[in-house]
Short mmCIF file of C-alpha atoms in Angstrom, two decimals:
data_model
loop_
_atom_site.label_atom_id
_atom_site.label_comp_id
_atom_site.label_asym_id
_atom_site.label_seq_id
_atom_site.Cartn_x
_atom_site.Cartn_y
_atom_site.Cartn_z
CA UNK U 83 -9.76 -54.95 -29.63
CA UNK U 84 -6.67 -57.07 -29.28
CA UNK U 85 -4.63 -53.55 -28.99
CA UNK U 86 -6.68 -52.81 -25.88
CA UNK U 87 -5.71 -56.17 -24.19
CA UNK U 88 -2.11 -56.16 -24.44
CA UNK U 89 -1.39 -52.21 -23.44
CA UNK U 90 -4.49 -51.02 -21.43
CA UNK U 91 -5.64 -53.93 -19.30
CA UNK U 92 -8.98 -53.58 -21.34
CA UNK U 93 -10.50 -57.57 -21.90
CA UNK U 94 -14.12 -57.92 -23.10
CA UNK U 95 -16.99 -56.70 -20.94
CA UNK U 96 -14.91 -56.93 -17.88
CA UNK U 97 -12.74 -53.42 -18.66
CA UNK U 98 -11.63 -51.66 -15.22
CA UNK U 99 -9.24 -48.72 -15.40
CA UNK U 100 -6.22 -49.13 -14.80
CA UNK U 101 -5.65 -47.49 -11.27
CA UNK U 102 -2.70 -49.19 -9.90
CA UNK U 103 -1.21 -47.05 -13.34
CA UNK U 104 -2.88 -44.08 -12.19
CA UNK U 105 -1.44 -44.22 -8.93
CA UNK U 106 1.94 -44.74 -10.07
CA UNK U 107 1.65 -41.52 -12.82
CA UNK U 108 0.32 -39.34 -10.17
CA UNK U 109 3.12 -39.81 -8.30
CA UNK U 110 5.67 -39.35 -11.17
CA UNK U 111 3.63 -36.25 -12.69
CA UNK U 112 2.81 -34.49 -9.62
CA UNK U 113 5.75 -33.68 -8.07
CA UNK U 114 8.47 -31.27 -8.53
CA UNK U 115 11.37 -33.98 -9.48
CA UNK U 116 9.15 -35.74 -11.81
CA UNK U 117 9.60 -38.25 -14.83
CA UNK U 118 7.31 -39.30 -17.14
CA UNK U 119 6.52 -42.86 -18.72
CA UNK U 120 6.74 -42.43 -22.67
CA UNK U 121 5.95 -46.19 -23.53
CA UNK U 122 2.99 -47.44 -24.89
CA UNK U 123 3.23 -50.26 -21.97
CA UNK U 124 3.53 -48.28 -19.33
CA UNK U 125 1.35 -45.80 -17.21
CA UNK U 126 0.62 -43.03 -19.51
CA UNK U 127 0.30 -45.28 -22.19
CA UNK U 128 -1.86 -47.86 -20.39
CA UNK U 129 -4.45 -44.51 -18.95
CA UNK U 130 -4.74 -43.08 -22.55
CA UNK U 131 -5.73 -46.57 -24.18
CA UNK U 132 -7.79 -47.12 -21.08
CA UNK U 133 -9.40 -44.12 -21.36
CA UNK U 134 -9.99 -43.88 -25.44
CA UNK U 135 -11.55 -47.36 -25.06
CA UNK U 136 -14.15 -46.00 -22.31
CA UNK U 137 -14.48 -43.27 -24.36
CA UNK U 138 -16.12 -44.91 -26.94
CA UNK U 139 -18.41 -46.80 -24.71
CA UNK U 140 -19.15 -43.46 -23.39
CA UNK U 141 -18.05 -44.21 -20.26
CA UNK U 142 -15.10 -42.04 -19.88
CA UNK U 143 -16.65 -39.31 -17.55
CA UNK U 144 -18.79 -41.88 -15.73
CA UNK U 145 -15.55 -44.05 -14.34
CA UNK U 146 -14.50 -41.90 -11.63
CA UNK U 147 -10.47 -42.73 -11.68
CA UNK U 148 -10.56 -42.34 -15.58
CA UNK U 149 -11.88 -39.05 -15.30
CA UNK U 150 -9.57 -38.01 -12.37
CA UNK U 151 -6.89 -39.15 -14.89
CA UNK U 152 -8.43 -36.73 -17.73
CA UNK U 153 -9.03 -33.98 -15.49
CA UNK U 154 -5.74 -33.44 -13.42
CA UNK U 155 -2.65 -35.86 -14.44
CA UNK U 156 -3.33 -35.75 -17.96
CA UNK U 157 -3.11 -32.37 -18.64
CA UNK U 158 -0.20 -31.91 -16.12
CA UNK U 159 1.83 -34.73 -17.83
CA UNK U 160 1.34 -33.62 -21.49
CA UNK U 161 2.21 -29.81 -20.21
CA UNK U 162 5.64 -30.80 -18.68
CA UNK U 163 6.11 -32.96 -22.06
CA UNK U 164 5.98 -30.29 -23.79
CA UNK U 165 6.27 -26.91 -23.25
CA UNK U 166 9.15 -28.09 -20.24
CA UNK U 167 12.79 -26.68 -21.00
CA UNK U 168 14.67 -30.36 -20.50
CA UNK U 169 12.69 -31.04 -23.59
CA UNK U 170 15.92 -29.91 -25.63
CA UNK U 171 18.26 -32.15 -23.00
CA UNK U 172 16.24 -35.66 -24.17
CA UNK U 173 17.25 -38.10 -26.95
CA UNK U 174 16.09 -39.07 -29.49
CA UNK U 175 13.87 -42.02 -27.56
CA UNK U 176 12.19 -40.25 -25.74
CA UNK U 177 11.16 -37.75 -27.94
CA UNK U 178 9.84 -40.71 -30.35
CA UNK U 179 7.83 -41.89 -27.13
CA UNK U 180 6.26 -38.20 -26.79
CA UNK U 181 5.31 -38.33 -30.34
CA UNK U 182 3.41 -42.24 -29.57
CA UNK U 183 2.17 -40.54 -26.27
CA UNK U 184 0.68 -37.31 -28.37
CA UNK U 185 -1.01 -39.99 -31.06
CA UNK U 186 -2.57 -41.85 -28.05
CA UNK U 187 -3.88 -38.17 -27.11
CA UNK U 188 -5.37 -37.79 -30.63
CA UNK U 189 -7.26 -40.94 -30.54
CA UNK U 190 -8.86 -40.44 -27.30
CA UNK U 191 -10.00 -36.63 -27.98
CA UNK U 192 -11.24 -37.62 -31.08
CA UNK U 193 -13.48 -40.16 -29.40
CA UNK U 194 -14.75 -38.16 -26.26
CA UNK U 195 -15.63 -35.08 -28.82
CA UNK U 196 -17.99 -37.19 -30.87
CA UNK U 197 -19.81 -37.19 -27.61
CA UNK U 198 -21.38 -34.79 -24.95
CA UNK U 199 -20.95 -33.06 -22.74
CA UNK U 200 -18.34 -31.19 -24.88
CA UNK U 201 -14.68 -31.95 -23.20
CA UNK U 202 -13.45 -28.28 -22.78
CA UNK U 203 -10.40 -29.68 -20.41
CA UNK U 204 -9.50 -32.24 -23.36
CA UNK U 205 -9.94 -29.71 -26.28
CA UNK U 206 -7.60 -27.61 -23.95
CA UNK U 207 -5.15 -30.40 -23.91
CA UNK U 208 -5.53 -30.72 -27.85
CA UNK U 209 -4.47 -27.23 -27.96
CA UNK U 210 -1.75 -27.64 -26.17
CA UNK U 211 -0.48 -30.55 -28.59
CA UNK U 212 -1.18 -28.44 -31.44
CA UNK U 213 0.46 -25.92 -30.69
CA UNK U 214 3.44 -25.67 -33.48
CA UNK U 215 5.43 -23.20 -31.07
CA UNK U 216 6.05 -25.09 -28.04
CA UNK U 217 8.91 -26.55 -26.96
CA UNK U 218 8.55 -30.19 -27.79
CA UNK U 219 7.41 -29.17 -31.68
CA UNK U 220 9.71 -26.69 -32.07
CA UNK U 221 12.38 -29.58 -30.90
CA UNK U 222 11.29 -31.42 -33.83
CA UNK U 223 10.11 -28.81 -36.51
CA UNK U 224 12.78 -30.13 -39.17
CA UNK U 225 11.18 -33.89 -38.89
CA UNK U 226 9.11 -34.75 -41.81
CA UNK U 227 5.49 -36.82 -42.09
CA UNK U 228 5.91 -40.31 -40.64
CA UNK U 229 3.06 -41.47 -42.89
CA UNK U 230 2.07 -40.48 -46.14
CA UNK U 231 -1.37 -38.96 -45.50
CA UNK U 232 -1.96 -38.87 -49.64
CA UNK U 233 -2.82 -42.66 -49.61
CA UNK U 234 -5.55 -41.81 -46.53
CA UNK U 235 -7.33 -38.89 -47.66
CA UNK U 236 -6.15 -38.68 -51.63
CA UNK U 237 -4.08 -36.21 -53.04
CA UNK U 238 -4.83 -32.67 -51.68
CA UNK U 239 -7.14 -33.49 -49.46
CA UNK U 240 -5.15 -33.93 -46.09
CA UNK U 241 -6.60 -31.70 -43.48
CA UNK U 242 -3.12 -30.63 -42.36
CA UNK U 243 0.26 -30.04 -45.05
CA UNK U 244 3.75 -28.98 -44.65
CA UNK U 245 4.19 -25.74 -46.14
CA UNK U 246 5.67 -26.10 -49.21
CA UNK U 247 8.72 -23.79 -49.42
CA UNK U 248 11.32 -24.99 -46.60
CA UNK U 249 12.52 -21.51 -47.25
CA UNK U 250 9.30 -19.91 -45.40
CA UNK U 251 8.58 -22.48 -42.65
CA UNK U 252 9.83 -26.19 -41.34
CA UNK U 253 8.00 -29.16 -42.24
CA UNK U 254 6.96 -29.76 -38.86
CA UNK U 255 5.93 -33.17 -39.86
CA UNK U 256 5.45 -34.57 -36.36
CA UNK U 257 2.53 -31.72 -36.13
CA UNK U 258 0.65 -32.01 -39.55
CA UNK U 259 0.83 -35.86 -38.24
CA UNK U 260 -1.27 -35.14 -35.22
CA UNK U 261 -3.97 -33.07 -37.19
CA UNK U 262 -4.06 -35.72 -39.74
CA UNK U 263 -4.65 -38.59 -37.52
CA UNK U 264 -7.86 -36.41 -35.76
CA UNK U 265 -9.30 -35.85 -39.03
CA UNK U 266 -8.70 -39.69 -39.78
CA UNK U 267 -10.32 -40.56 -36.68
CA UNK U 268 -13.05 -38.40 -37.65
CA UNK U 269 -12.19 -35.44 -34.86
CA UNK U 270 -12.74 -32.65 -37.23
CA UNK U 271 -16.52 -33.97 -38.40
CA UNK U 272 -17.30 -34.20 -34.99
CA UNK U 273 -16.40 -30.65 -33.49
CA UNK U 274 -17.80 -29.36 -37.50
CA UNK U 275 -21.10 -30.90 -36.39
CA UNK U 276 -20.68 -29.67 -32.59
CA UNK U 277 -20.39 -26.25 -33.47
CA UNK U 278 -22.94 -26.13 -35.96
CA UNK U 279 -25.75 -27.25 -33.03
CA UNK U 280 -28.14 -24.87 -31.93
CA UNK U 281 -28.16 -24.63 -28.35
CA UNK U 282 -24.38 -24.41 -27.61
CA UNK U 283 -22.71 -22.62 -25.02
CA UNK U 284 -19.92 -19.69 -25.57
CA UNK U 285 -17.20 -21.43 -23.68
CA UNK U 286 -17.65 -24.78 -25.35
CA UNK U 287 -17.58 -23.24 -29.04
CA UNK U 288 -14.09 -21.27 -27.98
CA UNK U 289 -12.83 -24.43 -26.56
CA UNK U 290 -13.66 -26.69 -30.37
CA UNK U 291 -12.11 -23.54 -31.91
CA UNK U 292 -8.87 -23.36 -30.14
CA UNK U 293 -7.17 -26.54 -31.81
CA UNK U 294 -7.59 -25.21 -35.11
CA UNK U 295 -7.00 -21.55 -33.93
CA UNK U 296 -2.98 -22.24 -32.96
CA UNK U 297 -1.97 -24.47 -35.84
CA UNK U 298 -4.05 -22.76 -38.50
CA UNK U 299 -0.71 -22.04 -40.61
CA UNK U 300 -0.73 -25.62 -41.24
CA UNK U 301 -4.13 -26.35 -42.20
CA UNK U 302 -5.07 -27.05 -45.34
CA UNK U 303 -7.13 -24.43 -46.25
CA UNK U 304 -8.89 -25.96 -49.74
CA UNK U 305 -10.08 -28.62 -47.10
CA UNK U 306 -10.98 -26.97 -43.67
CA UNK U 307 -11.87 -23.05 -44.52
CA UNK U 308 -15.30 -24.37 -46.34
CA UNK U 309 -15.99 -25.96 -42.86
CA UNK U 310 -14.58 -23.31 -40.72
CA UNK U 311 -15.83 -20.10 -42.57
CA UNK U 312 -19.26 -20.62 -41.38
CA UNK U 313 -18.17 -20.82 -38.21
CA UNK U 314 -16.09 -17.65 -38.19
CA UNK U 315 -18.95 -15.50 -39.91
CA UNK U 316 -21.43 -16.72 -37.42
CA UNK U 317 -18.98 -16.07 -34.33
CA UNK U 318 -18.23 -12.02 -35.15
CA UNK U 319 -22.22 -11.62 -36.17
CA UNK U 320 -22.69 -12.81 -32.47
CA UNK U 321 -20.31 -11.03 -30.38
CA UNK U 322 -21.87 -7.88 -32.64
CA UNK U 323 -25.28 -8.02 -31.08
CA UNK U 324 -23.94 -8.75 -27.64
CA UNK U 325 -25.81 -6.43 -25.66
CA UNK U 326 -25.09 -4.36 -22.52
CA UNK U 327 -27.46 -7.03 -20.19
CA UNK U 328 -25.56 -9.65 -21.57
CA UNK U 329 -21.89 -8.19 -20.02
CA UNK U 330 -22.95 -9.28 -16.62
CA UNK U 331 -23.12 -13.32 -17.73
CA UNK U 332 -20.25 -15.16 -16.28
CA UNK U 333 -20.26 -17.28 -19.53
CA UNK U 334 -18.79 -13.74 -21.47
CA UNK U 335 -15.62 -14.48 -20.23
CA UNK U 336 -14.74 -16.94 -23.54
CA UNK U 337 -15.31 -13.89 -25.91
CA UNK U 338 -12.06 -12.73 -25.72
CA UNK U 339 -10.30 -16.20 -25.94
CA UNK U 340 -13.22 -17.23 -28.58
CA UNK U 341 -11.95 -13.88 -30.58
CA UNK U 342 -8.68 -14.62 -30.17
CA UNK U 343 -8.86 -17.75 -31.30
CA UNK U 344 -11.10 -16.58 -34.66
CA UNK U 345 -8.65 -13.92 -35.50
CA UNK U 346 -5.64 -16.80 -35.94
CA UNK U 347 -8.10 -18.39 -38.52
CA UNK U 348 -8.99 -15.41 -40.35
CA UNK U 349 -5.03 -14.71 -40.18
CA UNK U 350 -4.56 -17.93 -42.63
CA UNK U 351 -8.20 -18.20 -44.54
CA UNK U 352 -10.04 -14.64 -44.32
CA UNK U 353 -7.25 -12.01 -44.39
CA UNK U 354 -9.61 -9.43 -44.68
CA UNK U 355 -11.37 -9.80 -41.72
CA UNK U 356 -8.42 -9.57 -39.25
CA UNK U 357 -8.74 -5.85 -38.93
CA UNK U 358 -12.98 -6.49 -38.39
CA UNK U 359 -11.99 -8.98 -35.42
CA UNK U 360 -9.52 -6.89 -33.47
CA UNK U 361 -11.92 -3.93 -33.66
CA UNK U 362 -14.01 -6.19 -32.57
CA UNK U 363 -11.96 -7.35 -30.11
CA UNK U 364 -11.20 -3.94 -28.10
CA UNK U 365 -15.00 -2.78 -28.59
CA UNK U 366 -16.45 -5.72 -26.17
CA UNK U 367 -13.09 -5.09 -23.82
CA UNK U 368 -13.96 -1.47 -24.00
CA UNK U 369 -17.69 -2.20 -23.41
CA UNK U 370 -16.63 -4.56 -20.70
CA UNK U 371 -14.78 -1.92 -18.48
CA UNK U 372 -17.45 0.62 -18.94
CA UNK U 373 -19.84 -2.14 -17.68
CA UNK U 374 -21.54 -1.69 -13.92
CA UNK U 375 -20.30 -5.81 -13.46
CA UNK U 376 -17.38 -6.14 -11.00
CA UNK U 377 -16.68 -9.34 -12.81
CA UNK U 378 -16.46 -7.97 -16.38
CA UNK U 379 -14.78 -5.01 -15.59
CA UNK U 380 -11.81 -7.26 -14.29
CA UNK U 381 -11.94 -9.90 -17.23
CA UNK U 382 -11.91 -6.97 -19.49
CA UNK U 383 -7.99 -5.33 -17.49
CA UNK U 384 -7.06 -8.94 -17.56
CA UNK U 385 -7.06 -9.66 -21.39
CA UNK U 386 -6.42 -6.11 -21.79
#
């Protein structure tokens, strides 16, 4: 696309990454005096577009400086972006440029996720943006929707709303942005459709559930519980018939994460079931310490 040609160096067949830009980020991210590019021009901006557009060729894992970008400056650069404390010292500018630089973010998870292997770093990343109490949103929680997601999705059915007395919450616009523009790009489908196939691992399902699990107060719920309820059902039926053999499998370290992250949906769409989950909860820890396994007896003090 045009798009790809003026910001991410991407022409036609020919599309390299953009290394020189991942070069330069590295050494602006990686360091202890850093600053970050917030323009869709320049390094950040240029990687992400790069990246979404190999993405969708399914190519983003394959090309070995876009994945180093994914993998370690990514995730390093959106973490000082937002959850740094000079977040409150910026202007206005820059925090505009974050919000571009988070919508870039959206459009490449929500390609990589239609695809597999699932992108457990990325969805980790997603989490991160979604997360309504980190510094950068909480910056911003009084600014309202910079689109009007009605005309996308019709009325009452945007996957993400403001809640509607100001008296009980801040719009947080900037956020229920973010969650729209996945579902628009067809993110949620894709991790609904992920989750629901047979053969998938423990870690990867807590990793699609995060997202949803930290901004859950402002999901929609007439739109996303029918597709999450499933889920949620099918999660606590599993970690029920976990059985003492099964303690000693590395991949039992994402219950508790996978638990935590159910219990913040059941918080805003199954109320009833909170109580269930944290039983739930301190009977595998419990289980966990009592267990022979080095391994899970230390995950289990950890979380604990």
């Amino acid at each position: 696309s045009q798009k790809n040609d003026e910001n991410g160096n991407c022409s036609g067949e020919g599309i390299e990454f953009p290394t020189t830009n991942l070069y330069e980020l590295e050494s602006r991210v990686l360091t202890d005096h850093w600053s970050i590019p917030y323009k869709r021009e320049e390094s950040l901006g240029k990687c992400l577009i790069a990246s979404t557009y190999l993405a969708r060729l399914g190519l983003s894992d394959s090309d070995e400086n876009c994945k180093r970008f994914m993998d370690r400056c990514m995730p390093e650069a959106f973490k000082k972006l937002l959850t740094s404390s000079a977040v409150h010292k910026w202007g206005t500018e820059i925090h505009e440029g974050i919000y571009n630089m988070l919508m870039l973010l959206v459009d490449l998870v929500a390609e990589r996720v239609k695809q597999d292997p699932i992108p457990v770093g990325l969805l980790g990343v997603l989490t991160m943006a979604f997360n309504p109490d980190n510094e950068y949103h909480f910056k911003n929680r009084m600014k309202v929707c910079q689109r009007n997601w009605a005309e996308v999705f019709g009325e009452g059915n945007m996957h993400a709303v403001s809640p509607v007395s100001t008296f009980q919450k801040e719009p947080h616009g900037w956020l229920v942005d973010l969650v729209n523009r996945f579902a628009e790009l067809g993110g949620f489908s894709a991790i609904q459709s992920k989750l629901n196939s047979e053969d998938i691992e423990l870690g990867a399902i807590s990793a699609l559930v995060q997202p949803f699990g930290v901004c859950a107060e402002y999901l929609n719920s007439s739109v996303v519980q029918p597709m999450l309820d499933p889920i949620i059902h099918k999660m606590i039926k599993y970690v029920q018939n976990v059985e003492e053999k099964d303690l000693k499998d590395k991949r039992l370290v994402s219950i508790p994460e996978l638990l935590s992250g159910i219990k913040l949906l059941c918080m805003r769409f199954q109320p009833d079931l909170v109580t269930a989950v944290d039983d739930l909860r301190l009977d595998i820890l419990l289980r966990m310490l009592k267990s022979p396994h080095f391994s899970a007896k230390m995950n289990s003090l950890k979380e604990v």
